[in-house]
Every structure is written in C-alpha cells, then in structure tokens.
Amino acid sequence: MTDWSERHRREGNVISFIPTMGFLHEGHLSLMKEGLLQGDKLIISIFVNPTQFGPGEDFDAYPCDLERDFQLAEDIGVDVVFTPNKADFYPQGFDTFIDQEQLPNHLCGLSRSGHFQGVMTIVTKLFHVVNPDIAVFGEKDFQQLAIIRRMVKDLNFNIRIIGHPIVRESDGLAMSSRNSKLTPAQRITGLCLINSLKKAQSSLKNNKTNAAAIIQDTVEFIGSHPDTEIDYIKICDPDTLDDVDSIDRPVVMAMAVKVGTTRLIDNMIL
Ligand code: AMP
C-alpha cells in the first residue's frame, strides 16, 4: 500500500484517503466524490476495527458485504480499496495506543469507553501505511472529526483533513451502515433523531435560547417514541464540545439514541 502511494505521489498525484468500516452507503460515496474532487488518486480502506468496539458492542454483528463494496467503489472511481487484515494490523503483542485528554471526555466518549483511543490508533496506523495528502471524514461523526483534526495538528501529520456534511435518506434519517439493522417499525422511529433536531432549530428561531429547556423538550419528544433509549443529548461548543448553557453563538446539538438494540447518532449545527 505504501509503495503504491509513494509511486503515484512521485508522479505528481495528490492522494486522497477515506477510512471506512465498509457496508458502503451514499454517505460514504459522497465522501468518495469529495476525495475524487480534491485529489488525483483515491484510496479507501475497509476495516472493522476491533479496538474501537467495547465489550458488548456490535463488533461481531457489524454488517459486511465486501463484494458489493468493491463494486460500488469501482463504479465511483476509487483507485485502491485497502483491506488490511486484523492479524497484520494487530499482531500478537500489539501494545501501543494513541489517546487524547479533552475531546474524548464528551458525548460518545463517555458511554463508549476506549472508543476514541481505538479510532485514533487505527487512523494513525492507516495514515502511516496509506500516507495520503488529504483525508475526508464525515460530520455525521462530529466528535470523531474534531478529535482527528486535533490529533493531526498535535502530532504533526502532514495531511489535510476535510469534513463532509451529513448525507441523509430522503426522509431525513442520517445514513449509517447500522440502519440496515432496524426493523421497518424501528426505521420509522429512527426519524425522531432528525425530527427532534429540527424542532430544536425552530425553538431557537422562536428565541428559546436556554439549552437545558431545549434538551428537556427533546428528551420528552424522543421518549414519546416506542423502543427508544437515550444515551445522551447535548448542546455544545463545536470546537471544545463543552456544554453550552445559553445559545448565543453557533452550537452543535448532538445525540445518541438506541432504537431497539441499534445505537443511532445524529447532530446539527444550531
Ligand atoms: P464508518 O464506515 O461508519 O466508519 O464511516 C466512515 C466515514 O464515513 C466516517 O468519516 C463517517 O463520518 C462517514 N459517514 C458515515 N455515514 C455518513 C453520512 N450519513 N454522511 C456523511 N458521512 C458519513
């Protein structure tokens, strides 16, 4: 992989890279289109990274269809699909992890202990092996993007990070590989995330600027849907991810909600 990148960079190409866990959907494809626009060669990786899943999470049940993914990647113009195997990437004795002090102690980091340590470690490994000029990440994983930007700055990676807006189904559900796990009824219930974000946006337009009050309304709205369990609903500063009390500047409203056993996340800049 590294040789391929080096060879094509020496020929004057800008290399774009998109790490994924596969089971590709329009959200991933939209990142790929961005990668193709920004660079000359596009590499994606497909690797379901064990170190970012906690005990009891869905590592073993994560959806997978490599043949379909290869076809989608080829159709859109990806040059390389890099699929490292687990034993090569985490050989026996593997013992080094990347961590961060502040940003992981918010949002998903609080309920998924060690998750971002796993994410930062795999992204670092992929960056070293793929050695891209540009990497594209989705704003759907808002906290992940913030953490990667911080890491790239702090550790002097010579890689330009591009954030890409959330891609949604026509009814507003944020696309996710995990949506495939929803039953038809849960799929409808899943709309309560985006609908609650839209409600919050319109509350704010009606001068309701108290974050706690908006969150309380959201808790009640989501709670009124069957089969839901709120992990968190937060209104926070987009850079530090610290809670905001009164909304007097752009904030990010972010949430994680279990619908049945499937954990969904969504966010919106208000
Ligand atoms: P994943 O395969 O879930 O690890 O996602 C790989 C990349 O695609 C990450 O940068 C995600 O943020 C991004 N991504 C996933 N779903 C979406 C979406 N609906 N819209 C935009 N980006 C997404």
mmCIF file with all atom_site columns, C-alpha atoms in Angstrom, residues 73-171:
data_model
loop_
_atom_site.group_PDB
_atom_site.id
_atom_site.type_symbol
_atom_site.label_atom_id
_atom_site.label_alt_id
_atom_site.label_comp_id
_atom_site.label_asym_id
_atom_site.label_entity_id
_atom_site.label_seq_id
_atom_site.pdbx_PDB_ins_code
_atom_site.Cartn_x
_atom_site.Cartn_y
_atom_site.Cartn_z
_atom_site.occupancy
_atom_site.B_iso_or_equiv
_atom_site.pdbx_formal_charge
_atom_site.auth_seq_id
_atom_site.auth_comp_id
_atom_site.auth_asym_id
_atom_site.auth_atom_id
_atom_site.pdbx_PDB_model_num
ATOM 1  C CA . ALA A 1 73  ? -16.027 1.627   -5.067  1.00 0.00 ? 73  ALA A CA 1
ATOM 2  C CA . GLU A 1 74  ? -15.058 0.633   -8.589  1.00 0.00 ? 74  GLU A CA 1
ATOM 3  C CA . ASP A 1 75  ? -18.161 2.264   -10.079 1.00 0.00 ? 75  ASP A CA 1
ATOM 4  C CA . ILE A 1 76  ? -17.419 5.585   -8.408  1.00 0.00 ? 76  ILE A CA 1
ATOM 5  C CA . GLY A 1 77  ? -13.756 5.624   -9.461  1.00 0.00 ? 77  GLY A CA 1
ATOM 6  C CA . VAL A 1 78  ? -11.822 4.538   -6.360  1.00 0.00 ? 78  VAL A CA 1
ATOM 7  C CA . ASP A 1 79  ? -8.253  3.555   -7.310  1.00 0.00 ? 79  ASP A CA 1
ATOM 8  C CA . VAL A 1 80  ? -7.493  1.296   -4.355  1.00 0.00 ? 80  VAL A CA 1
ATOM 9  C CA . VAL A 1 81  ? -9.638  -0.425  -1.743  1.00 0.00 ? 81  VAL A CA 1
ATOM 10 C CA . PHE A 1 82  ? -7.251  -1.226  1.088   1.00 0.00 ? 82  PHE A CA 1
ATOM 11 C CA . THR A 1 83  ? -8.467  -4.073  3.298   1.00 0.00 ? 83  THR A CA 1
ATOM 12 C CA . PRO A 1 84  ? -5.839  -4.801  5.921   1.00 0.00 ? 84  PRO A CA 1
ATOM 13 C CA . ASN A 1 85  ? -6.391  -7.947  7.909   1.00 0.00 ? 85  ASN A CA 1
ATOM 14 C CA . LYS A 1 86  ? -6.736  -7.994  11.634  1.00 0.00 ? 86  LYS A CA 1
ATOM 15 C CA . ALA A 1 87  ? -3.734  -10.219 12.295  1.00 0.00 ? 87  ALA A CA 1
ATOM 16 C CA . ASP A 1 88  ? -1.411  -7.948  10.283  1.00 0.00 ? 88  ASP A CA 1
ATOM 17 C CA . PHE A 1 89  ? -2.677  -4.764  11.888  1.00 0.00 ? 89  PHE A CA 1
ATOM 18 C CA . TYR A 1 90  ? -2.887  -6.064  15.441  1.00 0.00 ? 90  TYR A CA 1
ATOM 19 C CA . PRO A 1 91  ? -0.295  -8.845  15.710  1.00 0.00 ? 91  PRO A CA 1
ATOM 20 C CA . GLN A 1 92  ? 0.291   -10.606 18.983  1.00 0.00 ? 92  GLN A CA 1
ATOM 21 C CA . GLY A 1 93  ? 1.998   -8.247  21.428  1.00 0.00 ? 93  GLY A CA 1
ATOM 22 C CA . PHE A 1 94  ? 0.438   -5.087  19.971  1.00 0.00 ? 94  PHE A CA 1
ATOM 23 C CA . ASP A 1 95  ? 0.596   -2.640  22.866  1.00 0.00 ? 95  ASP A CA 1
ATOM 24 C CA . THR A 1 96  ? 0.644   0.990   21.685  1.00 0.00 ? 96  THR A CA 1
ATOM 25 C CA . PHE A 1 97  ? -2.365  3.312   21.586  1.00 0.00 ? 97  PHE A CA 1
ATOM 26 C CA . ILE A 1 98  ? -2.961  6.969   20.770  1.00 0.00 ? 98  ILE A CA 1
ATOM 27 C CA . ASP A 1 99  ? -5.034  8.969   23.226  1.00 0.00 ? 99  ASP A CA 1
ATOM 28 C CA . GLN A 1 100 ? -6.257  12.499  23.837  1.00 0.00 ? 100 GLN A CA 1
ATOM 29 C CA . GLU A 1 101 ? -7.116  14.259  27.100  1.00 0.00 ? 101 GLU A CA 1
ATOM 30 C CA . GLN A 1 102 ? -10.075 16.557  26.487  1.00 0.00 ? 102 GLN A CA 1
ATOM 31 C CA . LEU A 1 103 ? -12.289 15.915  23.464  1.00 0.00 ? 103 LEU A CA 1
ATOM 32 C CA . PRO A 1 104 ? -12.918 12.197  24.142  1.00 0.00 ? 104 PRO A CA 1
ATOM 33 C CA . ASN A 1 105 ? -14.363 13.105  27.568  1.00 0.00 ? 105 ASN A CA 1
ATOM 34 C CA . HIS A 1 106 ? -17.608 14.266  25.978  1.00 0.00 ? 106 HIS A CA 1
ATOM 35 C CA . LEU A 1 107 ? -20.578 12.861  24.022  1.00 0.00 ? 107 LEU A CA 1
ATOM 36 C CA . CYS A 1 108 ? -19.926 9.320   22.696  1.00 0.00 ? 108 CYS A CA 1
ATOM 37 C CA . GLY A 1 109 ? -16.623 9.084   24.592  1.00 0.00 ? 109 GLY A CA 1
ATOM 38 C CA . LEU A 1 110 ? -18.460 8.982   27.919  1.00 0.00 ? 110 LEU A CA 1
ATOM 39 C CA . SER A 1 111 ? -20.593 5.972   27.087  1.00 0.00 ? 111 SER A CA 1
ATOM 40 C CA . ARG A 1 112 ? -18.084 4.222   24.797  1.00 0.00 ? 112 ARG A CA 1
ATOM 41 C CA . SER A 1 113 ? -15.002 3.990   26.985  1.00 0.00 ? 113 SER A CA 1
ATOM 42 C CA . GLY A 1 114 ? -11.844 3.495   24.913  1.00 0.00 ? 114 GLY A CA 1
ATOM 43 C CA . HIS A 1 115 ? -13.703 4.025   21.632  1.00 0.00 ? 115 HIS A CA 1
ATOM 44 C CA . PHE A 1 116 ? -11.777 7.101   20.531  1.00 0.00 ? 116 PHE A CA 1
ATOM 45 C CA . GLN A 1 117 ? -8.486  5.625   21.657  1.00 0.00 ? 117 GLN A CA 1
ATOM 46 C CA . GLY A 1 118 ? -9.238  2.811   19.210  1.00 0.00 ? 118 GLY A CA 1
ATOM 47 C CA . VAL A 1 119 ? -10.276 5.273   16.489  1.00 0.00 ? 119 VAL A CA 1
ATOM 48 C CA . MET A 1 120 ? -7.161  7.434   16.874  1.00 0.00 ? 120 MET A CA 1
ATOM 49 C CA . THR A 1 121 ? -4.926  4.385   16.901  1.00 0.00 ? 121 THR A CA 1
ATOM 50 C CA . ILE A 1 122 ? -6.376  2.845   13.744  1.00 0.00 ? 122 ILE A CA 1
ATOM 51 C CA . VAL A 1 123 ? -6.485  6.179   11.898  1.00 0.00 ? 123 VAL A CA 1
ATOM 52 C CA . THR A 1 124 ? -2.843  6.778   12.813  1.00 0.00 ? 124 THR A CA 1
ATOM 53 C CA . LYS A 1 125 ? -1.874  3.320   11.567  1.00 0.00 ? 125 LYS A CA 1
ATOM 54 C CA . LEU A 1 126 ? -3.828  3.821   8.350   1.00 0.00 ? 126 LEU A CA 1
ATOM 55 C CA . PHE A 1 127 ? -2.307  7.273   7.838   1.00 0.00 ? 127 PHE A CA 1
ATOM 56 C CA . HIS A 1 128 ? 1.199   5.821   8.227   1.00 0.00 ? 128 HIS A CA 1
ATOM 57 C CA . VAL A 1 129 ? 0.579   2.971   5.806   1.00 0.00 ? 129 VAL A CA 1
ATOM 58 C CA . VAL A 1 130 ? -1.502  4.833   3.217   1.00 0.00 ? 130 VAL A CA 1
ATOM 59 C CA . ASN A 1 131 ? 0.436   8.091   3.611   1.00 0.00 ? 131 ASN A CA 1
ATOM 60 C CA . PRO A 1 132 ? -2.193  10.321  1.950   1.00 0.00 ? 132 PRO A CA 1
ATOM 61 C CA . ASP A 1 133 ? -2.109  14.077  1.297   1.00 0.00 ? 133 ASP A CA 1
ATOM 62 C CA . ILE A 1 134 ? -5.806  14.518  2.090   1.00 0.00 ? 134 ILE A CA 1
ATOM 63 C CA . ALA A 1 135 ? -8.298  12.574  4.206   1.00 0.00 ? 135 ALA A CA 1
ATOM 64 C CA . VAL A 1 136 ? -12.073 13.065  4.194   1.00 0.00 ? 136 VAL A CA 1
ATOM 65 C CA . PHE A 1 137 ? -14.238 12.386  7.265   1.00 0.00 ? 137 PHE A CA 1
ATOM 66 C CA . GLY A 1 138 ? -17.996 12.777  7.733   1.00 0.00 ? 138 GLY A CA 1
ATOM 67 C CA . GLU A 1 139 ? -19.591 15.343  10.035  1.00 0.00 ? 139 GLU A CA 1
ATOM 68 C CA . LYS A 1 140 ? -22.058 12.614  10.967  1.00 0.00 ? 140 LYS A CA 1
ATOM 69 C CA . ASP A 1 141 ? -19.357 11.514  13.443  1.00 0.00 ? 141 ASP A CA 1
ATOM 70 C CA . PHE A 1 142 ? -18.878 15.073  14.643  1.00 0.00 ? 142 PHE A CA 1
ATOM 71 C CA . GLN A 1 143 ? -16.787 14.220  17.690  1.00 0.00 ? 143 GLN A CA 1
ATOM 72 C CA . GLN A 1 144 ? -14.578 11.854  15.684  1.00 0.00 ? 144 GLN A CA 1
ATOM 73 C CA . LEU A 1 145 ? -13.858 14.606  13.149  1.00 0.00 ? 145 LEU A CA 1
ATOM 74 C CA . ALA A 1 146 ? -12.960 17.071  15.937  1.00 0.00 ? 146 ALA A CA 1
ATOM 75 C CA . ILE A 1 147 ? -10.661 14.506  17.554  1.00 0.00 ? 147 ILE A CA 1
ATOM 76 C CA . ILE A 1 148 ? -8.939  13.632  14.265  1.00 0.00 ? 148 ILE A CA 1
ATOM 77 C CA . ARG A 1 149 ? -8.382  17.322  13.460  1.00 0.00 ? 149 ARG A CA 1
ATOM 78 C CA . ARG A 1 150 ? -6.830  17.812  16.924  1.00 0.00 ? 150 ARG A CA 1
ATOM 79 C CA . MET A 1 151 ? -4.677  14.696  16.587  1.00 0.00 ? 151 MET A CA 1
ATOM 80 C CA . VAL A 1 152 ? -3.387  15.667  13.140  1.00 0.00 ? 152 VAL A CA 1
ATOM 81 C CA . LYS A 1 153 ? -2.429  19.095  14.447  1.00 0.00 ? 153 LYS A CA 1
ATOM 82 C CA . ASP A 1 154 ? -0.911  17.843  17.687  1.00 0.00 ? 154 ASP A CA 1
ATOM 83 C CA . LEU A 1 155 ? 1.099   15.020  16.130  1.00 0.00 ? 155 LEU A CA 1
ATOM 84 C CA . ASN A 1 156 ? 2.220   16.951  13.007  1.00 0.00 ? 156 ASN A CA 1
ATOM 85 C CA . PHE A 1 157 ? 0.636   14.699  10.418  1.00 0.00 ? 157 PHE A CA 1
ATOM 86 C CA . ASN A 1 158 ? 1.165   16.321  7.042   1.00 0.00 ? 158 ASN A CA 1
ATOM 87 C CA . ILE A 1 159 ? -2.392  15.530  5.982   1.00 0.00 ? 159 ILE A CA 1
ATOM 88 C CA . ARG A 1 160 ? -5.213  17.941  5.151   1.00 0.00 ? 160 ARG A CA 1
ATOM 89 C CA . ILE A 1 161 ? -8.428  16.887  6.888   1.00 0.00 ? 161 ILE A CA 1
ATOM 90 C CA . ILE A 1 162 ? -11.677 17.686  5.100   1.00 0.00 ? 162 ILE A CA 1
ATOM 91 C CA . GLY A 1 163 ? -15.041 17.467  6.860   1.00 0.00 ? 163 GLY A CA 1
ATOM 92 C CA . HIS A 1 164 ? -18.039 16.479  4.751   1.00 0.00 ? 164 HIS A CA 1
ATOM 93 C CA . PRO A 1 165 ? -21.716 17.244  5.577   1.00 0.00 ? 165 PRO A CA 1
ATOM 94 C CA . ILE A 1 166 ? -24.105 14.531  6.761   1.00 0.00 ? 166 ILE A CA 1
ATOM 95 C CA . VAL A 1 167 ? -25.831 12.641  3.960   1.00 0.00 ? 167 VAL A CA 1
ATOM 96 C CA . ARG A 1 168 ? -29.447 11.730  4.769   1.00 0.00 ? 168 ARG A CA 1
ATOM 97 C CA . GLU A 1 169 ? -32.165 9.479   3.416   1.00 0.00 ? 169 GLU A CA 1
ATOM 98 C CA . SER A 1 170 ? -34.956 11.385  1.635   1.00 0.00 ? 170 SER A CA 1
ATOM 99 C CA . ASP A 1 171 ? -36.974 11.427  4.876   1.00 0.00 ? 171 ASP A CA 1
#
